[in-house]
mmCIF file of C-alpha atoms and ligand atoms in Angstrom:
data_model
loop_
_atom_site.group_PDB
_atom_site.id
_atom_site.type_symbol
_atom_site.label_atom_id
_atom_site.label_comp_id
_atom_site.label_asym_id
_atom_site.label_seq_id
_atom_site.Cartn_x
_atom_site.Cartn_y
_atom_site.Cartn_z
ATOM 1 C CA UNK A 1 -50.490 33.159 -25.864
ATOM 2 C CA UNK A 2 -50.668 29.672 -25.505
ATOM 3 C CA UNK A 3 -47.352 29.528 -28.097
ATOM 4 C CA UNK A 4 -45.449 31.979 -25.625
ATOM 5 C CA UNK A 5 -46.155 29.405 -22.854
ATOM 6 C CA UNK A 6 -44.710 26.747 -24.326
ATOM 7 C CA UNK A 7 -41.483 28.727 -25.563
ATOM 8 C CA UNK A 8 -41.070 29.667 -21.850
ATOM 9 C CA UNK A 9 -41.560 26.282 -20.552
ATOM 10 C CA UNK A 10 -39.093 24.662 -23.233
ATOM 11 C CA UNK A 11 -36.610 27.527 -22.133
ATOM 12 C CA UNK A 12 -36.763 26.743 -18.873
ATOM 13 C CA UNK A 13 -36.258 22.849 -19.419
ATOM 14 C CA UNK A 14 -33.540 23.911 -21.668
ATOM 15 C CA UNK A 15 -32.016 26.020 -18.561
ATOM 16 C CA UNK A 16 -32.540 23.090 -16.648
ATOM 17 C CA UNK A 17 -30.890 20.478 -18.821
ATOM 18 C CA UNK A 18 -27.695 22.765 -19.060
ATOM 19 C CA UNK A 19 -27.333 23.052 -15.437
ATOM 20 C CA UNK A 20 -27.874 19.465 -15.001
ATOM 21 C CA UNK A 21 -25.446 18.282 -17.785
ATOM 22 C CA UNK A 22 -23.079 20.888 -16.219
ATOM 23 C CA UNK A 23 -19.659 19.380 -14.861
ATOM 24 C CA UNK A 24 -19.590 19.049 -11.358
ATOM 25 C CA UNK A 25 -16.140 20.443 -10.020
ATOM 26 C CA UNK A 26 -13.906 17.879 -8.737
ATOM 27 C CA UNK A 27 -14.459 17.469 -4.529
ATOM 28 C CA UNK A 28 -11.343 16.970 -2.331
ATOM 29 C CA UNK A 29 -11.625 15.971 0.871
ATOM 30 C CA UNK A 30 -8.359 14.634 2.841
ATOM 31 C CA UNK A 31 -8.868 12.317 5.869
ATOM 32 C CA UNK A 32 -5.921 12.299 8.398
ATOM 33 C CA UNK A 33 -5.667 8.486 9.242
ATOM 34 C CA UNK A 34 -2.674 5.355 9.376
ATOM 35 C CA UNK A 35 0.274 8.174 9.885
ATOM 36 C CA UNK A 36 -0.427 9.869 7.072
ATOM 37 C CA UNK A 37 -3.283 12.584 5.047
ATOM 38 C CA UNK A 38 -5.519 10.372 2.607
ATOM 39 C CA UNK A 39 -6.183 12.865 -0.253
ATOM 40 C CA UNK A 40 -9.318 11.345 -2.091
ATOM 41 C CA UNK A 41 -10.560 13.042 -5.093
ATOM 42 C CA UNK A 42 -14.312 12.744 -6.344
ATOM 43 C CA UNK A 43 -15.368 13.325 -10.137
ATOM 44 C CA UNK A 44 -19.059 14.138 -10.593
ATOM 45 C CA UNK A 45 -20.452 13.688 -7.252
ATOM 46 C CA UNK A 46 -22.715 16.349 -5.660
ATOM 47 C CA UNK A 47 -21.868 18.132 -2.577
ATOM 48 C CA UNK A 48 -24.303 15.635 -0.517
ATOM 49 C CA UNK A 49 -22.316 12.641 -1.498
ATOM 50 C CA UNK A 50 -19.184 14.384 -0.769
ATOM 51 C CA UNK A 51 -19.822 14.840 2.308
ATOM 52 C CA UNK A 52 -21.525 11.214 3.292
ATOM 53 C CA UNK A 53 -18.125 9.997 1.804
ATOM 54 C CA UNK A 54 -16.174 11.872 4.116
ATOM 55 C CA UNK A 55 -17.988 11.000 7.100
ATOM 56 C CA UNK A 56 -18.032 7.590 6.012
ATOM 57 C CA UNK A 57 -14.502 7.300 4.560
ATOM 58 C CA UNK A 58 -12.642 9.055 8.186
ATOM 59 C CA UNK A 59 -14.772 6.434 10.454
ATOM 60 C CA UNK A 60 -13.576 3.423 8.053
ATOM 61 C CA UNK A 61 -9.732 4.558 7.515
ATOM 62 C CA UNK A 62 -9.987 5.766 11.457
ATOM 63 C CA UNK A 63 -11.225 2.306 12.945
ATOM 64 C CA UNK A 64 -8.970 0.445 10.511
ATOM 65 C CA UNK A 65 -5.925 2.346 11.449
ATOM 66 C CA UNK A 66 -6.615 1.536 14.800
ATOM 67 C CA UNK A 67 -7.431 -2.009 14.528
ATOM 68 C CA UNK A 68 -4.966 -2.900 12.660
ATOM 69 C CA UNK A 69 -2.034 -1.009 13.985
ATOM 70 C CA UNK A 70 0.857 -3.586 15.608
ATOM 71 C CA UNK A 71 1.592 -1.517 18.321
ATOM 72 C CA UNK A 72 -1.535 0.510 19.843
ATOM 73 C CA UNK A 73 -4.378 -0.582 21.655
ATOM 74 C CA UNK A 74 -6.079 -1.767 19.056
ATOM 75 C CA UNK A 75 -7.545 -5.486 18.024
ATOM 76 C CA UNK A 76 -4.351 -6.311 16.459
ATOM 77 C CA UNK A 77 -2.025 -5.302 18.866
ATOM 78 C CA UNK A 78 -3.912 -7.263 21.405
ATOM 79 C CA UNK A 79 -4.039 -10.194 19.365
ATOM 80 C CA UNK A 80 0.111 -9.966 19.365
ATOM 81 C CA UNK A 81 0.014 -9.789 23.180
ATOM 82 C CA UNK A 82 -2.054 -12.836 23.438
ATOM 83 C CA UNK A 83 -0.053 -15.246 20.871
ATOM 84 C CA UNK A 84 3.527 -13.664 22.539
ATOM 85 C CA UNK A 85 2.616 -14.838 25.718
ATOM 86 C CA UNK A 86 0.479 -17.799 25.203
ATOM 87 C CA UNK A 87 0.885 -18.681 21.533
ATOM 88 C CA UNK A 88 -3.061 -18.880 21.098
ATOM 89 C CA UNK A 89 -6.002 -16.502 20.678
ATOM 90 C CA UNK A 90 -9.426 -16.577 19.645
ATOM 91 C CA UNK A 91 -10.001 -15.257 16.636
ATOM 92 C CA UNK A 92 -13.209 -13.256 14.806
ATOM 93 C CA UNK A 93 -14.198 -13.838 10.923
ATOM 94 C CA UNK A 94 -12.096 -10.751 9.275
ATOM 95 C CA UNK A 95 -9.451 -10.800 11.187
ATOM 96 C CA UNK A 96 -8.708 -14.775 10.139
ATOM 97 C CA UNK A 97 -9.436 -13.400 6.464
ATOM 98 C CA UNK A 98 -6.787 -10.631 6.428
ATOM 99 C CA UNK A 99 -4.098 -12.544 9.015
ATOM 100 C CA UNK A 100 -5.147 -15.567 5.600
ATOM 101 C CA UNK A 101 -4.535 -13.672 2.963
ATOM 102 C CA UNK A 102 -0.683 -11.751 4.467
ATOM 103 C CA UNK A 103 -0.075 -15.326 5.053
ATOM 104 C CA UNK A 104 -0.916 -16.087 1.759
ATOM 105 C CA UNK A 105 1.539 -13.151 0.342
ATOM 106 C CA UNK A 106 3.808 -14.374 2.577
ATOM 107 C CA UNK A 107 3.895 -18.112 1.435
ATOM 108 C CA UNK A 108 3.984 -16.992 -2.358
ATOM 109 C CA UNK A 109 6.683 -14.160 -1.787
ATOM 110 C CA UNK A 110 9.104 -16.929 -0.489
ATOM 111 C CA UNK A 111 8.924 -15.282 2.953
ATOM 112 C CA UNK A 112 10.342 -11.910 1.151
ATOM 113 C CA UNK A 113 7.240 -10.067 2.479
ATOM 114 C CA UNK A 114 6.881 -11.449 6.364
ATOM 115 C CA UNK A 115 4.959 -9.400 9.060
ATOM 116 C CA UNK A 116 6.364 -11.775 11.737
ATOM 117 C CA UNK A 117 9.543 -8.984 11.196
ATOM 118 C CA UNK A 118 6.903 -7.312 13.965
ATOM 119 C CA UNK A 119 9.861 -8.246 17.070
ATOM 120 C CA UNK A 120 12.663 -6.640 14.993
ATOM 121 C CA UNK A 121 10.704 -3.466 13.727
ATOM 122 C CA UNK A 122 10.134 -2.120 17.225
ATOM 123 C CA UNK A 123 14.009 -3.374 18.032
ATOM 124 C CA UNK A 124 14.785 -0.849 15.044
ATOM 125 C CA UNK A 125 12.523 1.624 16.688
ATOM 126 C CA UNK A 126 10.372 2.022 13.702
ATOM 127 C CA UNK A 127 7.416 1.028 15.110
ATOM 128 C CA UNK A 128 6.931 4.795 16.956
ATOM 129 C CA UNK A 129 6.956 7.862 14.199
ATOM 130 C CA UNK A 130 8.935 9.403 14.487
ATOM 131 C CA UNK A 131 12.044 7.264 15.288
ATOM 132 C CA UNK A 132 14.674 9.145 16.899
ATOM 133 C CA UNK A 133 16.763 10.069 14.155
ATOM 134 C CA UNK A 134 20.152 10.148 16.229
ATOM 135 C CA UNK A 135 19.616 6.806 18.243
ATOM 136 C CA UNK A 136 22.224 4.439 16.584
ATOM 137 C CA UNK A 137 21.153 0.973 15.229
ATOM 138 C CA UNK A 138 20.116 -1.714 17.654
ATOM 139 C CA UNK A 139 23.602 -3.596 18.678
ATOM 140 C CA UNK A 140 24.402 -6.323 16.247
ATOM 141 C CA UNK A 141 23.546 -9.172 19.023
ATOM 142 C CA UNK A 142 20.297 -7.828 19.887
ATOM 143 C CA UNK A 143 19.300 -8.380 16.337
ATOM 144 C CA UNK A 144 21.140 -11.987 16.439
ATOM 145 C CA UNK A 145 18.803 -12.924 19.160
ATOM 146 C CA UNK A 146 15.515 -12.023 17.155
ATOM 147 C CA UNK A 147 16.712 -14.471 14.452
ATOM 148 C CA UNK A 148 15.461 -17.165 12.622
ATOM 149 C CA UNK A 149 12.441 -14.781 12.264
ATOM 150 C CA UNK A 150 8.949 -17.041 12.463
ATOM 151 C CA UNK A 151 7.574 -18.403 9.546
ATOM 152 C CA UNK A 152 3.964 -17.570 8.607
ATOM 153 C CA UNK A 153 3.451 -20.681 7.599
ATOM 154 C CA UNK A 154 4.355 -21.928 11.361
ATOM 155 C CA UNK A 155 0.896 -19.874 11.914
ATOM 156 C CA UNK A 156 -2.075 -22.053 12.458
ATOM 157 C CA UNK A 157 -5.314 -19.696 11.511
ATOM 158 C CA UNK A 158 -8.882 -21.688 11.485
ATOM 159 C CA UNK A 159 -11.962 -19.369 11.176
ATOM 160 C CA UNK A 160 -12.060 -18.774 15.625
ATOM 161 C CA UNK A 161 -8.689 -19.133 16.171
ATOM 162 C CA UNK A 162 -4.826 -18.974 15.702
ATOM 163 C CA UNK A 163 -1.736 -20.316 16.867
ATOM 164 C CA UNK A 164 1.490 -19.816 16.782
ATOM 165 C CA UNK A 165 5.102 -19.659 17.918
ATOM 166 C CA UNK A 166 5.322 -18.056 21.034
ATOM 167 C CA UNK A 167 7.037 -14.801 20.540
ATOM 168 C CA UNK A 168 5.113 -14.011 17.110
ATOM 169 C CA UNK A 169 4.456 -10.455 17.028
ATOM 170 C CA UNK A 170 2.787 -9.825 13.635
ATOM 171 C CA UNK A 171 3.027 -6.363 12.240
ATOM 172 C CA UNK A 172 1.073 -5.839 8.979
ATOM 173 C CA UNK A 173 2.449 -2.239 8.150
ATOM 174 C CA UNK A 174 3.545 -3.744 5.079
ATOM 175 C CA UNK A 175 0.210 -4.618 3.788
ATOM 176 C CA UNK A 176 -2.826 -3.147 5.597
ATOM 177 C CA UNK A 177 -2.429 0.314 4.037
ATOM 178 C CA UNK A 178 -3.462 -1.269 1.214
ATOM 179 C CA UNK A 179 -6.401 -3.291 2.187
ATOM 180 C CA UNK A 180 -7.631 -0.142 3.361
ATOM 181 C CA UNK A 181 -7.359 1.624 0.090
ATOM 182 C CA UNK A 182 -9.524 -1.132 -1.168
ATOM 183 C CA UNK A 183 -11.973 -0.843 1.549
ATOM 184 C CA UNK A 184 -12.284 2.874 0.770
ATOM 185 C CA UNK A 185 -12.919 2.113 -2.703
ATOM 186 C CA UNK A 186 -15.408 -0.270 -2.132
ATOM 187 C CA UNK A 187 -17.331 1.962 0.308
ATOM 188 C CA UNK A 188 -17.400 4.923 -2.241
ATOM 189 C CA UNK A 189 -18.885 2.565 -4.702
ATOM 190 C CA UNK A 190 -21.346 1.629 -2.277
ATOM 191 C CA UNK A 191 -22.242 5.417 -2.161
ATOM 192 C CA UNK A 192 -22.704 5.552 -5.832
ATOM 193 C CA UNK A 193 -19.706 6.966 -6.658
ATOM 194 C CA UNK A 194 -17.859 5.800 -10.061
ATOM 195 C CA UNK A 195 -14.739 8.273 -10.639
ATOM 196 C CA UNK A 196 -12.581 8.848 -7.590
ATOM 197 C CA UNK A 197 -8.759 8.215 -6.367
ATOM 198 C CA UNK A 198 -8.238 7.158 -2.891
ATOM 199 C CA UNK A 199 -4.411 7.895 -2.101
ATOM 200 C CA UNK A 200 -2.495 7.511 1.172
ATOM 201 C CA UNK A 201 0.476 9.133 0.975
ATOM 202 C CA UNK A 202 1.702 8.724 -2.556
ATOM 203 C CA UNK A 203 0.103 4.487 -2.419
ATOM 204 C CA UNK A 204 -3.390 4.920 -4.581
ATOM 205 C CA UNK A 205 -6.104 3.253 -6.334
ATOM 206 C CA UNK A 206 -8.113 4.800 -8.894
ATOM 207 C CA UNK A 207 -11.942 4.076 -10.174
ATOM 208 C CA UNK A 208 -13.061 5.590 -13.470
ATOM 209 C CA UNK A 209 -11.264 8.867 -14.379
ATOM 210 C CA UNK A 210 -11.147 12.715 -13.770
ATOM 211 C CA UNK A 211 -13.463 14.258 -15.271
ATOM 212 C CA UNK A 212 -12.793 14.258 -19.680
ATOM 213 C CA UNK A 213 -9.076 12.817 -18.797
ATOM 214 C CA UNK A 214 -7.709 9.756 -17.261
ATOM 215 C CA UNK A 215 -5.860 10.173 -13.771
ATOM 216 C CA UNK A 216 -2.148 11.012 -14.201
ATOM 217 C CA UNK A 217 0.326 9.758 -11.335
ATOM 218 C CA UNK A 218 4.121 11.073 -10.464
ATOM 219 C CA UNK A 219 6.288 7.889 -9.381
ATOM 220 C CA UNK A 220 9.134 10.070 -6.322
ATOM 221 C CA UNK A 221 12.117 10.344 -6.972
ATOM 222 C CA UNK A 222 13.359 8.421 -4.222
ATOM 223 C CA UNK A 223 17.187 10.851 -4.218
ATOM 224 C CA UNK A 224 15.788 13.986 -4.906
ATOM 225 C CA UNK A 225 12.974 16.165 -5.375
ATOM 226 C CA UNK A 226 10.142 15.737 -7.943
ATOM 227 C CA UNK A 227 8.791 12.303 -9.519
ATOM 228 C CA UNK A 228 10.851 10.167 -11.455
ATOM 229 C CA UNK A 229 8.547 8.553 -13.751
ATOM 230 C CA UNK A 230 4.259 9.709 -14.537
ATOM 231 C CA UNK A 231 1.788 7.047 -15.520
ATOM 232 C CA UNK A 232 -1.485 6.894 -16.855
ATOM 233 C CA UNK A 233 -3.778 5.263 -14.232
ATOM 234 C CA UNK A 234 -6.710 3.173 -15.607
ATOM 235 C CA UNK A 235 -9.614 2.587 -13.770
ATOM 236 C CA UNK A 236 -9.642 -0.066 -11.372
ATOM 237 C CA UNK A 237 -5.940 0.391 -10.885
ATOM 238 C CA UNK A 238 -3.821 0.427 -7.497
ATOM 239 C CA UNK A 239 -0.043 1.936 -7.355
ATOM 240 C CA UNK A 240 2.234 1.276 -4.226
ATOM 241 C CA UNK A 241 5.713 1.996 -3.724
ATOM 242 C CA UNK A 242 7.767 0.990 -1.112
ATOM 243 C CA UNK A 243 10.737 3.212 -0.300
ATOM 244 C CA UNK A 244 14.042 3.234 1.416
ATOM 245 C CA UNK A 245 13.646 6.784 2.076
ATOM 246 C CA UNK A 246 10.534 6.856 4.340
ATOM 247 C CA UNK A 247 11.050 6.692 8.383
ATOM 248 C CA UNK A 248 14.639 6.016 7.560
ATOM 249 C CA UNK A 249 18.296 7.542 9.194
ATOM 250 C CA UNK A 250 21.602 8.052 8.199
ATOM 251 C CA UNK A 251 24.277 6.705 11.285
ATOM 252 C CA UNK A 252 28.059 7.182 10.301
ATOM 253 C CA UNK A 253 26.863 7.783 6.796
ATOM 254 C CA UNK A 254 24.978 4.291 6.245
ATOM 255 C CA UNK A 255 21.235 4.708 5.453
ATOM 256 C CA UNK A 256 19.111 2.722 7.934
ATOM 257 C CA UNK A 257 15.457 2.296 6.824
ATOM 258 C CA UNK A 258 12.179 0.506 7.664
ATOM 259 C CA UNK A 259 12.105 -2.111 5.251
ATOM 260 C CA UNK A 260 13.964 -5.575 7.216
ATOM 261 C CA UNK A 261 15.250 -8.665 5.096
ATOM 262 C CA UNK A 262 14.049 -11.295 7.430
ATOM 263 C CA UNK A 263 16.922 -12.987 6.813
ATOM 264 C CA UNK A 264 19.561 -10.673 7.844
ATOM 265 C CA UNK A 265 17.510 -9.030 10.935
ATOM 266 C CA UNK A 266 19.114 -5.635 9.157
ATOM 267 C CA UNK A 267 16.719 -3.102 6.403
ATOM 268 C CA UNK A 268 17.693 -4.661 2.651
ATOM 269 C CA UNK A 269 20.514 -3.296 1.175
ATOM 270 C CA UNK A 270 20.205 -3.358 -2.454
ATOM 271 C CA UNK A 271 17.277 -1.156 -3.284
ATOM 272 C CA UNK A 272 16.170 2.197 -3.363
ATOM 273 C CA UNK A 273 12.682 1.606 -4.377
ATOM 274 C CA UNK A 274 10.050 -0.299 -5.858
ATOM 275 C CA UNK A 275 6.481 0.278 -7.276
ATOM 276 C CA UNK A 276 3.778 -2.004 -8.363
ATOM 277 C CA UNK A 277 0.953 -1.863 -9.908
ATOM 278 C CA UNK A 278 -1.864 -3.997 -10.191
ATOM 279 C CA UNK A 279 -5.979 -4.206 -9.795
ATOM 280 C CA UNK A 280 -5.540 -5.103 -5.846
ATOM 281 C CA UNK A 281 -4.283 -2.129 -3.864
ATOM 282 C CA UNK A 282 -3.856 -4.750 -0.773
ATOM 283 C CA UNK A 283 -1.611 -7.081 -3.157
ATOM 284 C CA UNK A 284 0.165 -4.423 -4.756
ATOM 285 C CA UNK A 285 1.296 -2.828 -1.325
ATOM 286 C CA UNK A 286 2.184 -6.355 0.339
ATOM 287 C CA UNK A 287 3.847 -7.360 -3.418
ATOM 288 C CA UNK A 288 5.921 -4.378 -3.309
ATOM 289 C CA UNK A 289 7.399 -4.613 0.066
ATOM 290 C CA UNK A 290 8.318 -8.388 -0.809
ATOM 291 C CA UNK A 291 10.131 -7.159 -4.337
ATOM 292 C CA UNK A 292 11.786 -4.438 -2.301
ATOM 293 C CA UNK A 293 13.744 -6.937 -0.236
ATOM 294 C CA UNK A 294 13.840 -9.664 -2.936
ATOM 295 C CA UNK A 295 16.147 -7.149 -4.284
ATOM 296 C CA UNK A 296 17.510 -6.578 -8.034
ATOM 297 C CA UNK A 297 18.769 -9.940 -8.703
ATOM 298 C CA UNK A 298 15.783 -11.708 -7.517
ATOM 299 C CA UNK A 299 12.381 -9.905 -7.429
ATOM 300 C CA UNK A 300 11.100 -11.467 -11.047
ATOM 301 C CA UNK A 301 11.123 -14.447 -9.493
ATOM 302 C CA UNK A 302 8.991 -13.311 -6.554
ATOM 303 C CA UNK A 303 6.858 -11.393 -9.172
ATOM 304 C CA UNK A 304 5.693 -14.159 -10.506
ATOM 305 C CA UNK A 305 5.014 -15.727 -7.724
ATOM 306 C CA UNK A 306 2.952 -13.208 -6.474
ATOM 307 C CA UNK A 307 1.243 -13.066 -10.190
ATOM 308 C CA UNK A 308 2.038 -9.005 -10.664
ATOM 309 C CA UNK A 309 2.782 -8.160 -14.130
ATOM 310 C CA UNK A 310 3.630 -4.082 -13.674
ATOM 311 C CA UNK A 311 7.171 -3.528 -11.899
ATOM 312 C CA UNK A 312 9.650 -0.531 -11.473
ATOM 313 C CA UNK A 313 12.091 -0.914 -9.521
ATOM 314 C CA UNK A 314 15.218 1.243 -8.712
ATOM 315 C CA UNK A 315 18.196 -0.099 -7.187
ATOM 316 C CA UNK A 316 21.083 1.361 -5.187
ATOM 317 C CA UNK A 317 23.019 2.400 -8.445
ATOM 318 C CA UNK A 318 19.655 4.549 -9.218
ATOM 319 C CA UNK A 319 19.473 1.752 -12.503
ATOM 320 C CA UNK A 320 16.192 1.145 -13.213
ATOM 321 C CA UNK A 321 14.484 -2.144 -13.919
ATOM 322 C CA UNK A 322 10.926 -2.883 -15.398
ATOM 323 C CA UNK A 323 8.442 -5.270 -16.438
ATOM 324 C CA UNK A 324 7.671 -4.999 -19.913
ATOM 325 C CA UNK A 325 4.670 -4.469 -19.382
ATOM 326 C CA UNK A 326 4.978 -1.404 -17.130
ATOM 327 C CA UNK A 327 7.680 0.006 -19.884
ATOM 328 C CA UNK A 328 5.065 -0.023 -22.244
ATOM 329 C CA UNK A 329 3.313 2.597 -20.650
ATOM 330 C CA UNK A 330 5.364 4.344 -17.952
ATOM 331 C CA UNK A 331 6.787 7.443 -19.347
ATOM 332 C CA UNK A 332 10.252 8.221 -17.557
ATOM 333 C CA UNK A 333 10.780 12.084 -16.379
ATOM 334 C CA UNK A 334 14.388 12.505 -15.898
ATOM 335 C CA UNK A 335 17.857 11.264 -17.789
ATOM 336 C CA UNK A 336 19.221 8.257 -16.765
ATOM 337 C CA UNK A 337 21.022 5.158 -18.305
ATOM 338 C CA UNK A 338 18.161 2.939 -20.210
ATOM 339 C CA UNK A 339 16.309 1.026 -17.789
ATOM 340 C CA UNK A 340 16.881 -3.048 -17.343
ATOM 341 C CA UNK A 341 13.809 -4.561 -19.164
ATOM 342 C CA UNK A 342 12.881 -7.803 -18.411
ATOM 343 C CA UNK A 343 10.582 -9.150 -21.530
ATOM 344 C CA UNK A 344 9.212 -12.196 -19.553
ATOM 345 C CA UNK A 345 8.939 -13.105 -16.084
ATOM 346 C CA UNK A 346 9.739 -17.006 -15.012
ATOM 347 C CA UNK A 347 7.536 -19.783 -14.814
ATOM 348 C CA UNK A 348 5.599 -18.290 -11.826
ATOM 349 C CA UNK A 349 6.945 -21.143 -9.616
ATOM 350 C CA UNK A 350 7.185 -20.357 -5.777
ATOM 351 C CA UNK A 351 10.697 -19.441 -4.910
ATOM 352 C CA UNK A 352 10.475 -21.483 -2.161
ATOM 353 C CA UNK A 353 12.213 -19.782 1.293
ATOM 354 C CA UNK A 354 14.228 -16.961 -0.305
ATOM 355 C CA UNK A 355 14.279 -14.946 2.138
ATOM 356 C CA UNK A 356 13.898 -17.334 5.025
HETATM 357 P P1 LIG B 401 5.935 -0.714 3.001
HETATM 358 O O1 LIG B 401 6.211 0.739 3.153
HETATM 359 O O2 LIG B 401 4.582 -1.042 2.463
HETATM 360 O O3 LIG B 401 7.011 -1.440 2.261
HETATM 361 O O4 LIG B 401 5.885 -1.331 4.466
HETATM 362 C C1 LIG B 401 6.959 -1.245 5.337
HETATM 363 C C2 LIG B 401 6.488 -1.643 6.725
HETATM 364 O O5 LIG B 401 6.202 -3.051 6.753
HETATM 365 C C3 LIG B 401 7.529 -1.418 7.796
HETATM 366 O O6 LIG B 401 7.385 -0.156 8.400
HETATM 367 C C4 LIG B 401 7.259 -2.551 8.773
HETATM 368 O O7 LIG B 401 6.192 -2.196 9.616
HETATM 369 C C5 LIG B 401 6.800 -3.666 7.869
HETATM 370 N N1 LIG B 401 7.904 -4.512 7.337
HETATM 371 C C6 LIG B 401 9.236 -4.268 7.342
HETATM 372 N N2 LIG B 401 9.912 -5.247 6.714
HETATM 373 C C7 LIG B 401 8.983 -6.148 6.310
HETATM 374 C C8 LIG B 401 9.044 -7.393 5.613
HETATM 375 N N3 LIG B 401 10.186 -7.920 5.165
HETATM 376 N N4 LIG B 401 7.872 -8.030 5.377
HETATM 377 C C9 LIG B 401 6.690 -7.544 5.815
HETATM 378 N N5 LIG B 401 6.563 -6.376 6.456
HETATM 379 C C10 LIG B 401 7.691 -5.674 6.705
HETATM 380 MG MG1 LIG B 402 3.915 -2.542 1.227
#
């Protein structure tokens, strides 16, 4: 009898052990915030966790899309009305940190990547999605008028407070995306959570992997349908790609788009996009705006600047240029000419005021 017993009760720990070791399905949950749907995928997490993540996750991406948006009502937009008008505000712990570190970007990017663009954006009308897409570009003067655009560096930032040219609108599209990606991350390791992908609209960071296989990316196609390129994501690893196809219009055939080279007032010319990938989603986002206007001639030199290692970029003749690094393990999805590999990037010395 006492035999029988102990075959049931191994059975049942046996039953037990196979439901615990059992896979959880992959959870999706998809959080609308910062103009777009974040899609964020969770490996082995119970239902529980799921759904603290979500909660948790929409309040974070929710405030910071608020906070942080140029335009709104939110902490940054009424930072920008206090420095256009008086050229001074006070100024609280994280917002010095993140206004730092896009200053920071800024400085090393040569002024490639500058949010003080904030004045010419909402001349463009980019600024409010969607922009009418049959109001014609802003008249060639108007633009004039908004030039030199500030330099960062002009902005004073001590842990209470900033200053800066009056006039200074800063508009961090470029860049907060991305620090919110990280934030994300770091909150769903906070929950416990080890294998997830956090992505805002095509601009992701990964942690671990999906389930028995790593997580597998499409790069778009930025002329057509489909992606152009897949990669293997590792864990820890951020891809953004800036794009001259998002909020952009066509005006007597010319393509107008959201991405301005400060130095011309106008969006750059010579690229059709760019994606980088590195450990930092916040650096990768803000490094592949600056590439994007740096352009095809120029943007190694930035790169290495900005110390990212993993470039693609695709200019207006659809060639293709890469890092080796990134050519190493990129794997390309459609025919095209062979891609422009550059072996080494420069000495990473600042290109000082490229774009200013
Ligand atoms: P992204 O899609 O990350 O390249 O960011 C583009 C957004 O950044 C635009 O919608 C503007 O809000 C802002 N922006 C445009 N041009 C620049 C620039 N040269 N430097 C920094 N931010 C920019
Ligand atoms: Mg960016």
């Amino acid at each position: 009898m006492q035999q029988v017993r102990r075959g049931v009760c191994w059975l049942l720990v046996l039953l037990l052990m196979t439901a615990c070791s059992q896979p959880q399905p992959p959870r999706h949950l998809q959080i609308p915030a910062m103009g777009t749907l974040v899609d964020v995928v969770l490996y082995d997490t119970p239902p529980t966790q799921a759904k603290q993540a979500q909660v948790r996750l929409g309040r974070l991406l929710f405030d910071f899309g608020h906070d942080w948006w140029a335009w709104g009502d939110g902490r940054l937009a009424r930072l920008n009305q206090q420095l256009s008008q008086t050229g001074h505000a006070e100024l609280p712990d994280d917002m010095a940190d993140l206004i730092g570190e896009a200053r920071q970007l800024s400085r090393l990017s040569g002024g490639c990547f500058n949010p003080t663009v904030g004045p010419l954006v909402r001349l463009w009308g980019f600024h409010s999605a969607p922009r009418d897409p049959h109001a014609p570009p802003p008249d060639a003067h108007a633009i004039a008028a908004l030039l030199p655009v500030p330099d960062m560096q002009a902005i004073q930032l001590d842990r209470h407070s900033i200053n800066a040219p009056r006039g200074t609108w800063i508009d961090l599209g470029g860049y907060a995306k991305g620090r919110a990606v990280d934030l994300a991350i770091a909150e769903l390791r906070r929950l416990g959570i080890r294998n997830a992908i956090v992505n805002a609209g095509g601009d992701l960071r990964a942690i671990g992997s999906a389930g028995s296989r790593p997580w597998r990316i499409g790069i778009r196609n930025p002329r057509g349908e489909g992606a152009v390129a897949s990669l293997t994501v590792k864990d820890n690893e951020s891809v953004f790609t800036s794009g001259d196809y998002e909020r952009t219009f066509i005006y007597h055939d010319q393509r107008y788009h959201h991405i301005l080279d400060p130095r011309t007032g106008y969006p750059a010319q010579s690229t059709e996009s760019v994606t980088v990938v590195d450990t930092r989603a916040a650096w990768a986002d803000a490094a592949a705006t600056a590439l994007f206007v740096a352009g095809p001639e120029q943007w190694p030199q930035v790169a290495a600047a900005l110390g990212v290692k993993q470039v693609l970029l695709i200019d207006r003749q659809g060639r293709f240029h890469m890092t080796a690094d990134l050519a190493r393990r990129i794997r390309l999805e459609t025919a095209q000419p062979p891609p422009i590999i550059i072996q080494a990037l420069p000495a990473a010395a600042q290109p000082s005021n490229l774009c200013s």
